[in-house]
Amino acid sequence: MSTAILTGQPVPGSQIEGDLRSLGYDVRVASDAADAETLLAQVPGDQRVAVVDARFVGHPHALRLGLTDPRFPLAAIPGAVTAQPAGRQALTRAMARENSAGGGTAVAVDSLADRIVTALDDEGTDVHRPELGSLVAVVPADPQARNEARQAVAAVDDEAVRLKSAVKSRDGFFTTYCVSPYSRYIARWCARRGLTPNQVTTASLITALIAAGCAATGTRGGFVAAGLLLIFSFVLDCTDGQLARYSLRYSTLGAWLDATFDRAKEYAYYAGLALGAARGGDDVWALALGAMVLQTCRHVVDFSFNEANHDATANTSPTAALSDKLDSVGWTVWVRRMIVLPIGERWAMIAVLTAVTTPRITLYALLIGCAFAATYTTAGRVLRSLTRKAQRTDRAAKALADLADNGPLAALVARATRARLGTPLLVAAGGTAVLAVSLFSGVTWAPVAGAVVYTVTAGQALYRPLKGALDWLVPPLFRFAEYGTVLVLAAKADVNGALPAAFGLVAAVAYHHYDTVYRIRGNAGAPPAWLVRAIGGHEGRTLLVTVLAAVLSASQFTVALTALAVAVALVVLVESIRFWVSAGAPAVHDEGEPA
């Protein structure tokens, strides 16, 4: 329930009351500012409330943008201000101050809503002001100005602007030109039938899982159906975000579902390809697992770099300046967005290759494309980091430490050792290198020794805040080391079921790491410490897997990997679902780089 308080002199023929009711507001009319303050005090504290000038002239979508977006405690457009429960106290205080001052704040038109916004600004309270573009939102001072405003409203197609703004401002080439031109109309169709973004997100997941099932049949017809369904799943994936923007139905749960389901869909499809290949006598589980490892590590590079730099001061560099210059040339923008193989281009490539080639060729192409994209983006970010003189914050350092996912063994090492081996990145790289050499040494217990060294370096790497120029590479190194260890040892086991079990384990752990990212992005904090301890941290899991490989037979090792995958998945899924369903984090929606 939401309540709107109309203030000022009503104007004959005004549509403002009807527009507010169409947006879900219960409208109350105040005779003057004092009456508005009384009505405000009567609105329950758990409701959204808006103060709107009765003389307002503008587009309904301007009101929707200003008064219904759930992401901001306080928001305003000319002639209207709204507060969610978190912003009610500030709104009440500003209104009381304006009324006690007798409306002395100077504004172009004596509008109580605008005076309240000015008072909020004066006390340093953050008030969101949406970009209206060509949409009209004014409080006319006289009849002539009112007629001119009404003509301006009639000259702009409110629905066309709403449809255009439903599309993400920054997206890949395939999404922009091959999906969004029609998916926005699907989003409108969904909105008019009362469908929610979360329902469309779920439909996209179900479609992708059916696609994975079709790929698992191993038949040409199944592969063709899988490719078509994967594309349709992506169309729905675009539609859910466009529906959220079209109807302004953002939520913490929705953002988490959208991001999490993208990973679940893609990795389930890799498994479907591997199962389909196995039906034809081809074992590509190592390629499927390698693709998941590469893609996950690539995402961690993106997340770590962004967390390290988004609130850094003096955050400029010649490399960044060159990148901005290239972005000013139209064709280079699209080329650069395509070569990083964002989700649209990636899924289109996978779908087409699935339909016309084999799972092996599809996965080879995916590995080559993702490896090139990862090299390109990582090299650019390394150059930016080396050439900029950024001062990184404590918040960024904590986020990187949370992304590192150190467990109890690394914490014990950090407390017990006094000698410092070097900078965090150098120590992490050294431990990863020792572990990699041990995995390929051919000696049974060498990986265990390598994992012990890796555990020590994991504890050492976080002995100080990760504020160095390249310290954002520490979490991706740890992801590569852990996932790579599971992949190599499962491949060396050389028995049926080892690689599928390893795929399940990496998928469960990757879910935990993605969940950590999404919590940090949503300003909800990292997962609880008990969860990290319960699943061992990256170094604990790595050491455990190497010990299991050394002491068990190949078939027993497969069973152990399966059991570990199930245990990790149960713990992280239950805690994650509990958190996101009950999270008190602010509503969010990702408008950043396409994943």
XYZ file of C-alpha atoms in Angstrom:
595
model
C 0.000 0.000 0.000
C 1.211 3.516 -0.884
C -0.270 6.888 -0.035
C -0.032 10.122 -2.037
C -0.795 13.497 -0.465
C -1.934 16.086 -3.011
C -1.103 19.676 -2.063
C -1.897 23.022 -3.655
C -4.952 24.244 -5.508
C -6.692 21.567 -7.642
C -6.890 22.356 -11.353
C -10.025 21.519 -13.380
C -9.386 18.732 -15.854
C -6.194 17.557 -14.138
C -5.369 13.862 -14.473
C -2.914 13.749 -11.588
C -5.245 11.969 -9.169
C -6.081 9.252 -11.692
C -2.427 8.828 -12.641
C -1.463 8.359 -9.000
C -4.210 5.803 -8.445
C -3.040 3.891 -11.546
C 0.383 3.664 -9.910
C -1.107 2.070 -6.795
C -1.396 5.144 -4.590
C -4.261 5.878 -2.221
C -4.763 9.614 -2.808
C -5.506 12.062 0.018
C -6.002 15.786 -0.578
C -4.452 18.363 1.782
C -5.996 21.819 2.031
C -2.668 23.429 2.978
C 0.861 22.617 4.151
C -0.188 22.111 7.765
C -2.909 19.692 6.671
C -0.337 17.840 4.538
C 1.889 17.429 7.600
C -1.057 16.044 9.569
C -1.950 13.593 6.797
C 1.686 12.493 6.553
C 1.744 11.665 10.264
C -1.351 9.490 9.802
C 0.250 7.266 7.155
C 1.626 4.039 8.719
C 5.404 3.987 8.912
C 5.737 0.811 6.841
C 4.115 2.404 3.766
C 5.604 4.394 0.911
C 4.312 7.968 0.927
C 4.446 10.707 -1.700
C 3.820 14.431 -1.566
C 2.632 15.687 -4.954
C 1.620 19.145 -6.101
C -1.978 19.110 -7.377
C -0.929 21.395 -10.255
C 1.542 18.811 -11.608
C 1.566 18.323 -15.385
C 3.594 15.528 -16.900
C 3.769 12.068 -18.336
C 2.528 9.108 -16.274
C 5.895 7.406 -16.828
C 7.660 10.425 -15.327
C 5.569 9.894 -12.196
C 6.304 6.171 -12.338
C 10.058 6.788 -12.508
C 9.938 9.307 -9.698
C 7.478 7.660 -7.333
C 7.609 3.856 -7.702
C 11.249 2.799 -8.062
C 11.927 0.522 -5.042
C 15.701 0.980 -5.070
C 15.846 4.402 -3.428
C 14.634 5.513 0.033
C 13.960 9.037 -1.266
C 13.255 10.133 -4.834
C 11.866 13.218 -6.520
C 10.865 14.820 -9.779
C 9.645 18.418 -10.176
C 6.447 18.725 -8.193
C 6.654 15.362 -6.420
C 8.728 13.661 -3.747
C 8.408 10.144 -2.334
C 9.834 8.251 0.625
C 9.983 4.575 1.418
C 9.946 3.546 5.101
C 13.737 4.017 5.283
C 13.352 7.651 4.184
C 10.215 8.586 6.090
C 12.016 10.178 9.010
C 13.993 12.506 6.741
C 10.855 13.435 4.773
C 8.865 14.164 7.927
C 11.690 16.258 9.341
C 12.030 18.295 6.129
C 8.284 18.946 5.908
C 8.124 20.036 9.546
C 11.024 22.409 9.054
C 9.450 23.946 5.954
C 6.124 24.439 7.664
C 7.701 25.984 10.783
C 9.700 28.334 8.556
C 6.530 29.440 6.838
C 7.556 28.216 3.403
C 10.481 30.592 3.180
C 12.627 28.504 0.849
C 12.897 30.211 -2.527
C 11.700 28.091 -5.438
C 10.449 28.953 -8.927
C 6.880 27.893 -8.024
C 5.596 27.749 -4.457
C 5.351 23.964 -4.430
C 5.516 22.206 -1.066
C 7.008 19.080 -2.685
C 9.833 21.086 -4.249
C 10.480 22.972 -1.014
C 10.753 19.664 0.842
C 13.314 18.415 -1.712
C 15.316 21.615 -1.309
C 15.266 21.153 2.474
C 16.453 17.548 2.088
C 19.301 18.727 -0.126
C 20.242 21.421 2.391
C 20.657 18.835 5.155
C 22.763 16.592 2.878
C 20.182 13.833 2.457
C 20.573 11.810 -0.738
C 17.518 12.179 -2.989
C 17.379 10.170 -6.221
C 16.371 12.174 -9.300
C 15.693 9.903 -12.282
C 16.762 10.869 -15.779
C 13.545 11.959 -17.492
C 14.955 12.717 -20.938
C 12.110 13.935 -23.146
C 9.454 13.171 -20.518
C 7.665 16.184 -19.051
C 7.317 16.852 -15.309
C 6.545 20.450 -14.271
C 4.394 22.566 -11.948
C 3.164 25.423 -14.183
C 2.994 28.894 -12.673
C 0.020 30.145 -14.707
C -2.608 28.991 -17.244
C -0.379 29.795 -20.234
C 2.467 27.722 -18.821
C -0.019 24.921 -18.112
C -1.229 24.902 -21.719
C 2.359 24.841 -22.975
C 3.177 21.948 -20.645
C 0.142 19.992 -21.826
C 1.213 20.526 -25.434
C 4.692 19.282 -24.553
C 3.173 16.174 -22.958
C 1.108 15.490 -26.085
C 4.182 15.896 -28.313
C 6.101 13.045 -26.641
C 4.983 9.397 -26.832
C 5.119 8.264 -23.219
C 4.874 4.562 -24.123
C 7.649 4.771 -26.726
C 9.980 6.315 -24.150
C 9.026 3.644 -21.642
C 9.757 0.848 -24.122
C 13.091 2.375 -25.092
C 14.179 2.798 -21.473
C 13.342 -0.864 -20.797
C 16.446 -1.894 -22.754
C 19.740 -1.978 -20.869
C 21.819 1.072 -21.720
C 24.983 -0.989 -22.276
C 24.763 -4.396 -23.889
C 26.441 -6.673 -26.406
C 26.004 -6.518 -30.181
C 23.909 -9.680 -30.454
C 21.597 -8.618 -27.644
C 21.228 -5.057 -28.928
C 20.504 -5.885 -32.569
C 19.171 -9.457 -32.560
C 17.117 -9.687 -29.353
C 16.165 -6.337 -27.800
C 14.283 -4.982 -30.866
C 11.488 -7.482 -30.140
C 12.087 -8.714 -26.569
C 10.995 -5.326 -25.196
C 7.543 -5.987 -26.638
C 7.501 -9.395 -24.977
C 8.321 -7.571 -21.733
C 5.371 -5.223 -22.250
C 3.112 -8.201 -23.024
C 4.224 -9.807 -19.765
C 3.653 -6.599 -17.794
C 0.116 -6.194 -19.109
C -0.708 -9.738 -18.008
C 0.653 -9.288 -14.527
C 3.707 -11.510 -14.946
C 6.669 -10.673 -12.719
C 10.347 -10.533 -13.676
C 11.035 -13.466 -11.338
C 8.474 -15.595 -13.164
C 10.117 -14.820 -16.509
C 13.536 -15.573 -15.000
C 12.268 -18.945 -13.833
C 10.788 -19.653 -17.277
C 14.195 -18.896 -18.796
C 15.843 -21.373 -16.416
C 13.326 -24.101 -17.186
C 13.766 -23.535 -20.931
C 17.564 -23.785 -20.636
C 17.318 -26.973 -18.573
C 15.069 -28.490 -21.242
C 17.657 -27.422 -23.822
C 20.359 -29.192 -21.803
C 18.138 -32.281 -21.707
C 17.731 -32.165 -25.483
C 21.511 -31.905 -25.909
C 21.918 -34.900 -23.592
C 19.965 -37.111 -26.032
C 22.980 -37.168 -28.331
C 20.834 -37.067 -31.489
C 21.009 -34.506 -34.284
C 17.370 -33.606 -33.697
C 18.121 -33.166 -30.008
C 21.093 -30.925 -30.764
C 19.023 -28.736 -33.118
C 16.230 -28.444 -30.536
C 18.807 -27.661 -27.851
C 20.258 -24.801 -29.895
C 16.842 -23.289 -30.577
C 15.734 -23.603 -26.962
C 18.986 -22.068 -25.719
C 18.370 -19.004 -27.900
C 14.779 -18.785 -26.656
C 16.052 -19.059 -23.078
C 18.339 -16.120 -23.747
C 15.457 -14.087 -25.173
C 13.574 -14.704 -21.928
C 16.729 -13.822 -20.000
C 16.751 -10.421 -21.704
C 13.010 -10.050 -21.217
C 13.117 -10.398 -17.427
C 15.446 -7.422 -17.020
C 13.474 -5.385 -19.546
C 10.279 -6.235 -17.696
C 11.880 -5.043 -14.447
C 12.856 -1.742 -16.065
C 9.532 -1.360 -17.907
C 7.448 -1.890 -14.779
C 10.088 -0.724 -12.251
C 9.749 -4.012 -10.379
C 13.245 -4.364 -8.982
C 14.105 -6.595 -6.057
C 17.085 -8.066 -4.262
C 15.746 -11.567 -4.841
C 15.150 -10.850 -8.526
C 18.688 -9.600 -9.124
C 20.091 -12.680 -7.379
C 17.867 -15.078 -9.328
C 18.762 -13.417 -12.628
C 22.502 -13.611 -12.026
C 22.508 -17.065 -10.419
C 20.247 -18.670 -12.999
C 22.480 -17.397 -15.824
C 25.344 -19.449 -14.422
C 23.136 -22.457 -13.671
C 21.737 -22.447 -17.209
C 25.102 -22.207 -18.910
C 26.852 -24.835 -16.814
C 23.897 -27.227 -16.982
C 24.086 -26.899 -20.753
C 27.796 -27.824 -20.704
C 26.839 -30.954 -18.776
C 24.113 -31.696 -21.319
C 26.648 -31.477 -24.133
C 28.962 -33.867 -22.286
C 26.136 -36.350 -21.707
C 25.072 -36.135 -25.339
C 28.629 -36.713 -26.527
C 28.932 -39.738 -24.240
C 25.880 -41.298 -25.915
C 27.779 -41.059 -29.186
C 30.894 -42.609 -27.703
C 32.873 -39.385 -27.184
C 34.092 -38.339 -23.720
C 34.214 -34.538 -23.477
C 33.684 -34.143 -19.721
C 37.188 -32.704 -19.348
C 36.361 -30.058 -21.967
C 33.031 -29.244 -20.286
C 34.688 -28.919 -16.896
C 37.525 -26.887 -18.420
C 34.997 -24.511 -19.978
C 33.258 -24.035 -16.632
C 36.585 -23.441 -14.863
C 37.714 -20.920 -17.478
C 34.420 -19.050 -17.527
C 34.184 -18.898 -13.731
C 37.764 -17.682 -13.343
C 37.135 -15.077 -16.020
C 34.118 -13.792 -14.107
C 36.138 -13.618 -10.891
C 38.704 -11.461 -12.719
C 35.884 -9.097 -13.710
C 34.385 -8.991 -10.238
C 37.707 -8.551 -8.429
C 38.889 -5.764 -10.701
C 35.616 -3.883 -10.378
C 35.510 -4.243 -6.605
C 39.115 -3.071 -6.298
C 38.592 0.054 -8.385
C 34.989 1.237 -8.357
C 35.459 3.495 -5.308
C 39.218 4.127 -5.622
C 40.439 7.729 -5.664
C 42.724 9.147 -8.376
C 41.412 6.270 -10.449
C 42.728 7.259 -13.897
C 45.420 5.992 -16.246
C 46.647 6.499 -19.848
C 45.276 3.043 -20.676
C 41.831 4.005 -19.399
C 42.011 7.265 -21.376
C 42.818 5.309 -24.550
C 39.912 2.966 -23.863
C 37.559 5.936 -23.456
C 38.846 7.381 -26.717
C 38.174 4.111 -28.545
C 34.672 4.088 -27.114
C 34.031 7.394 -28.867
C 34.376 5.676 -32.257
C 31.224 3.734 -33.078
C 32.603 0.607 -34.737
C 35.330 0.061 -32.141
C 32.717 -0.003 -29.367
C 30.941 -2.973 -30.911
C 34.132 -4.803 -31.873
C 35.465 -4.490 -28.336
C 32.174 -5.645 -26.850
C 32.025 -8.656 -29.176
C 35.585 -9.917 -28.703
C 35.096 -10.220 -24.948
C 32.395 -12.785 -25.793
C 29.585 -11.525 -23.536
C 26.676 -13.763 -22.716
C 24.662 -12.982 -25.869
C 27.483 -13.698 -28.310
C 28.604 -16.690 -26.253
C 25.199 -18.331 -26.117
C 24.529 -17.631 -29.794
C 27.820 -19.306 -30.725
C 27.094 -22.292 -28.484
C 23.556 -22.650 -29.878
C 24.596 -22.515 -33.534
C 27.549 -24.878 -33.093
C 25.418 -27.324 -31.114
C 22.867 -27.448 -33.926
C 25.319 -27.896 -36.820
C 28.429 -29.566 -35.345
C 29.335 -31.851 -32.427
C 29.676 -31.256 -28.676
C 33.453 -31.600 -28.954
C 33.710 -28.895 -31.607
C 31.295 -26.682 -29.646
C 33.347 -26.961 -26.465
C 36.661 -26.471 -28.289
C 35.317 -23.278 -29.873
C 34.007 -22.129 -26.499
C 37.351 -22.746 -24.798
C 39.280 -20.919 -27.520
C 36.868 -17.973 -27.550
C 36.743 -17.627 -23.764
C 40.526 -17.994 -23.462
C 41.055 -15.178 -25.960
C 38.445 -12.991 -24.251
C 39.945 -13.661 -20.824
C 43.455 -12.845 -22.066
C 42.274 -9.624 -23.716
C 40.311 -8.322 -20.738
C 42.845 -9.380 -18.118
C 45.769 -7.851 -20.031
C 43.878 -4.570 -20.369
C 43.066 -4.485 -16.681
C 46.611 -5.289 -15.689
C 47.844 -2.386 -17.854
C 45.281 -0.063 -16.305
C 46.292 -1.107 -12.811
C 50.003 -0.627 -13.475
C 49.597 2.817 -15.045
C 47.088 4.345 -12.641
C 47.898 5.878 -9.261
C 44.799 4.753 -7.435
C 44.273 4.829 -3.682
C 42.099 1.844 -2.840
C 39.727 1.891 0.111
C 39.366 -0.380 3.115
C 36.004 -1.463 1.730
C 37.643 -2.631 -1.502
C 40.336 -4.509 0.421
C 37.705 -6.263 2.521
C 35.716 -7.198 -0.575
C 38.821 -8.764 -2.134
C 39.549 -10.645 1.095
C 35.993 -11.987 1.088
C 36.345 -13.022 -2.553
C 39.582 -14.833 -1.689
C 37.530 -17.291 0.425
C 40.316 -18.221 2.849
C 39.252 -20.919 5.301
C 40.286 -21.976 8.814
C 43.624 -23.519 7.762
C 44.763 -20.329 6.046
C 43.606 -18.317 9.064
C 45.641 -20.582 11.355
C 48.730 -20.115 9.196
C 48.259 -16.342 9.203
C 48.123 -16.317 13.022
C 50.957 -18.786 13.548
C 53.596 -17.462 11.119
C 55.438 -14.232 11.739
C 57.805 -14.246 8.768
C 56.334 -12.542 5.714
C 57.236 -14.137 2.397
C 56.483 -11.219 0.072
C 53.671 -9.186 -1.437
C 50.212 -10.817 -1.505
C 50.160 -11.388 -5.264
C 53.704 -12.770 -5.356
C 52.969 -15.166 -2.488
C 49.691 -16.345 -4.043
C 51.328 -16.826 -7.441
C 54.195 -18.763 -5.870
C 51.862 -21.117 -4.016
C 49.762 -21.672 -7.129
C 52.877 -22.445 -9.179
C 54.143 -24.990 -6.626
C 50.729 -26.658 -6.576
C 50.600 -26.805 -10.380
C 54.052 -28.405 -10.638
C 53.158 -30.986 -7.995
C 49.999 -32.005 -9.844
C 51.971 -32.952 -12.950
C 54.993 -34.445 -11.188
C 53.780 -38.037 -11.412
C 54.548 -38.660 -7.727
C 51.528 -39.902 -5.733
C 51.973 -37.712 -2.657
C 53.474 -34.699 -4.431
C 50.064 -32.980 -4.860
C 49.503 -33.254 -1.108
C 52.826 -31.539 -0.428
C 51.986 -28.926 -3.046
C 48.611 -28.335 -1.395
C 50.316 -27.866 1.981
C 52.572 -25.197 0.480
C 49.514 -23.665 -1.195
C 47.711 -23.547 2.174
C 50.637 -21.732 3.775
C 50.811 -19.189 0.960
C 47.032 -18.669 1.130
C 47.387 -17.606 4.747
C 50.399 -15.441 3.940
C 48.729 -13.742 0.973
C 46.155 -12.047 3.181
C 48.473 -10.950 5.974
C 47.884 -7.336 4.919
C 45.001 -5.524 3.149
C 44.819 -6.230 -0.596
C 45.434 -2.655 -1.738
C 48.346 -3.236 -4.130
C 48.063 -2.352 -7.804
C 47.557 -5.983 -8.839
C 46.243 -7.514 -5.629
C 42.833 -7.933 -7.291
C 44.412 -10.914 -9.100
C 44.699 -12.875 -5.835
C 41.082 -14.204 -5.776
C 41.190 -15.335 -9.448
C 44.482 -17.148 -8.769
C 42.902 -19.022 -5.880
C 39.886 -19.963 -8.017
C 42.151 -21.243 -10.798
C 44.244 -23.251 -8.337
C 41.304 -24.935 -6.602
C 39.242 -25.697 -9.686
C 42.303 -26.746 -11.670
C 43.350 -29.171 -8.936
C 39.974 -30.910 -9.032
C 40.052 -31.072 -12.841
C 43.581 -32.489 -13.070
C 43.159 -35.106 -10.341
C 39.817 -36.269 -11.734
C 41.302 -36.569 -15.210
C 44.281 -38.534 -13.843
C 41.918 -40.942 -12.051
C 40.896 -42.133 -15.539
C 37.738 -43.959 -14.463
C 34.135 -43.530 -15.512
C 32.370 -40.983 -13.352
C 35.424 -39.160 -12.002
C 35.120 -36.122 -14.281
C 31.313 -35.832 -13.915
C 31.801 -35.958 -10.119
C 34.493 -33.289 -10.410
C 32.111 -31.214 -12.559
C 29.522 -31.400 -9.783
C 32.024 -30.405 -7.102
C 33.349 -27.423 -9.048
C 29.777 -26.353 -9.847
C 28.850 -26.428 -6.137
C 31.936 -24.476 -5.087
C 31.535 -22.015 -7.976
C 27.970 -21.361 -6.813
C 29.356 -20.408 -3.402
C 31.851 -18.033 -5.009
C 29.240 -16.430 -7.263
C 26.928 -16.069 -4.275
C 29.695 -14.205 -2.446
C 30.026 -11.834 -5.390
C 26.312 -11.108 -5.594
C 26.070 -10.419 -1.870
C 28.941 -7.940 -2.085
C 27.423 -6.311 -5.176
C 24.118 -5.930 -3.370
C 25.809 -4.351 -0.333
C 24.605 -7.297 1.720
C 28.020 -8.349 3.016
C 29.910 -11.592 2.497
C 28.525 -15.015 3.495
C 28.776 -15.731 7.244
C 32.112 -16.917 8.596
C 30.592 -20.190 9.803
C 29.683 -21.109 6.230
C 33.235 -20.561 4.985
C 34.560 -22.632 7.902
C 31.992 -25.384 7.327
C 33.029 -25.925 3.714
C 36.729 -25.526 4.469
C 37.746 -22.479 2.457
C 39.497 -22.850 -0.881
C 42.753 -24.086 0.645
C 41.019 -26.646 2.880
C 39.049 -28.119 -0.029
C 42.165 -28.215 -2.210
C 44.167 -30.033 0.461
C 41.315 -32.469 1.116
C 40.956 -33.380 -2.572
C 44.695 -34.038 -2.929
C 44.692 -36.262 0.179
C 41.670 -38.197 -1.096
C 43.369 -38.740 -4.459
C 46.506 -40.033 -2.730
C 44.910 -42.473 -0.266
C 41.930 -43.797 -2.241
C 41.635 -45.938 -5.319
C 40.341 -44.289 -8.488
C 36.811 -45.617 -8.007
C 36.793 -44.669 -4.315
C 38.080 -41.210 -5.228
C 35.111 -40.793 -7.574
C 32.686 -41.680 -4.784
C 34.442 -39.266 -2.428
C 34.240 -36.421 -4.963
C 30.540 -37.104 -5.417
C 29.893 -37.080 -1.678
C 31.900 -33.882 -1.246
C 29.987 -32.217 -4.099
C 26.640 -33.138 -2.538
C 27.700 -31.953 0.923
C 29.022 -28.588 -0.304
C 25.998 -28.046 -2.521
C 23.538 -28.727 0.287
C 25.243 -26.414 2.761
C 25.737 -23.465 0.404
C 22.340 -23.757 -1.290
C 20.354 -23.942 1.931
C 22.179 -20.983 3.481
C 22.056 -18.959 0.258
C 18.349 -19.495 -0.313
C 17.609 -18.677 3.330
C 19.587 -15.451 3.051
C 18.196 -14.152 -0.226
C 14.579 -14.951 0.541
C 14.808 -13.025 3.822
C 17.476 -10.479 2.860
C 16.967 -6.911 3.968
C 19.363 -5.611 1.328
C 18.109 -2.753 -0.887
C 16.505 -3.675 -4.200
C 19.086 -3.778 -6.988
C 19.344 -4.487 -10.669
C 22.572 -5.076 -12.551
C 23.182 -2.553 -15.328
C 26.895 -3.203 -15.648
C 29.014 -5.145 -18.094
C 27.217 -8.033 -19.799
C 28.390 -11.277 -18.155
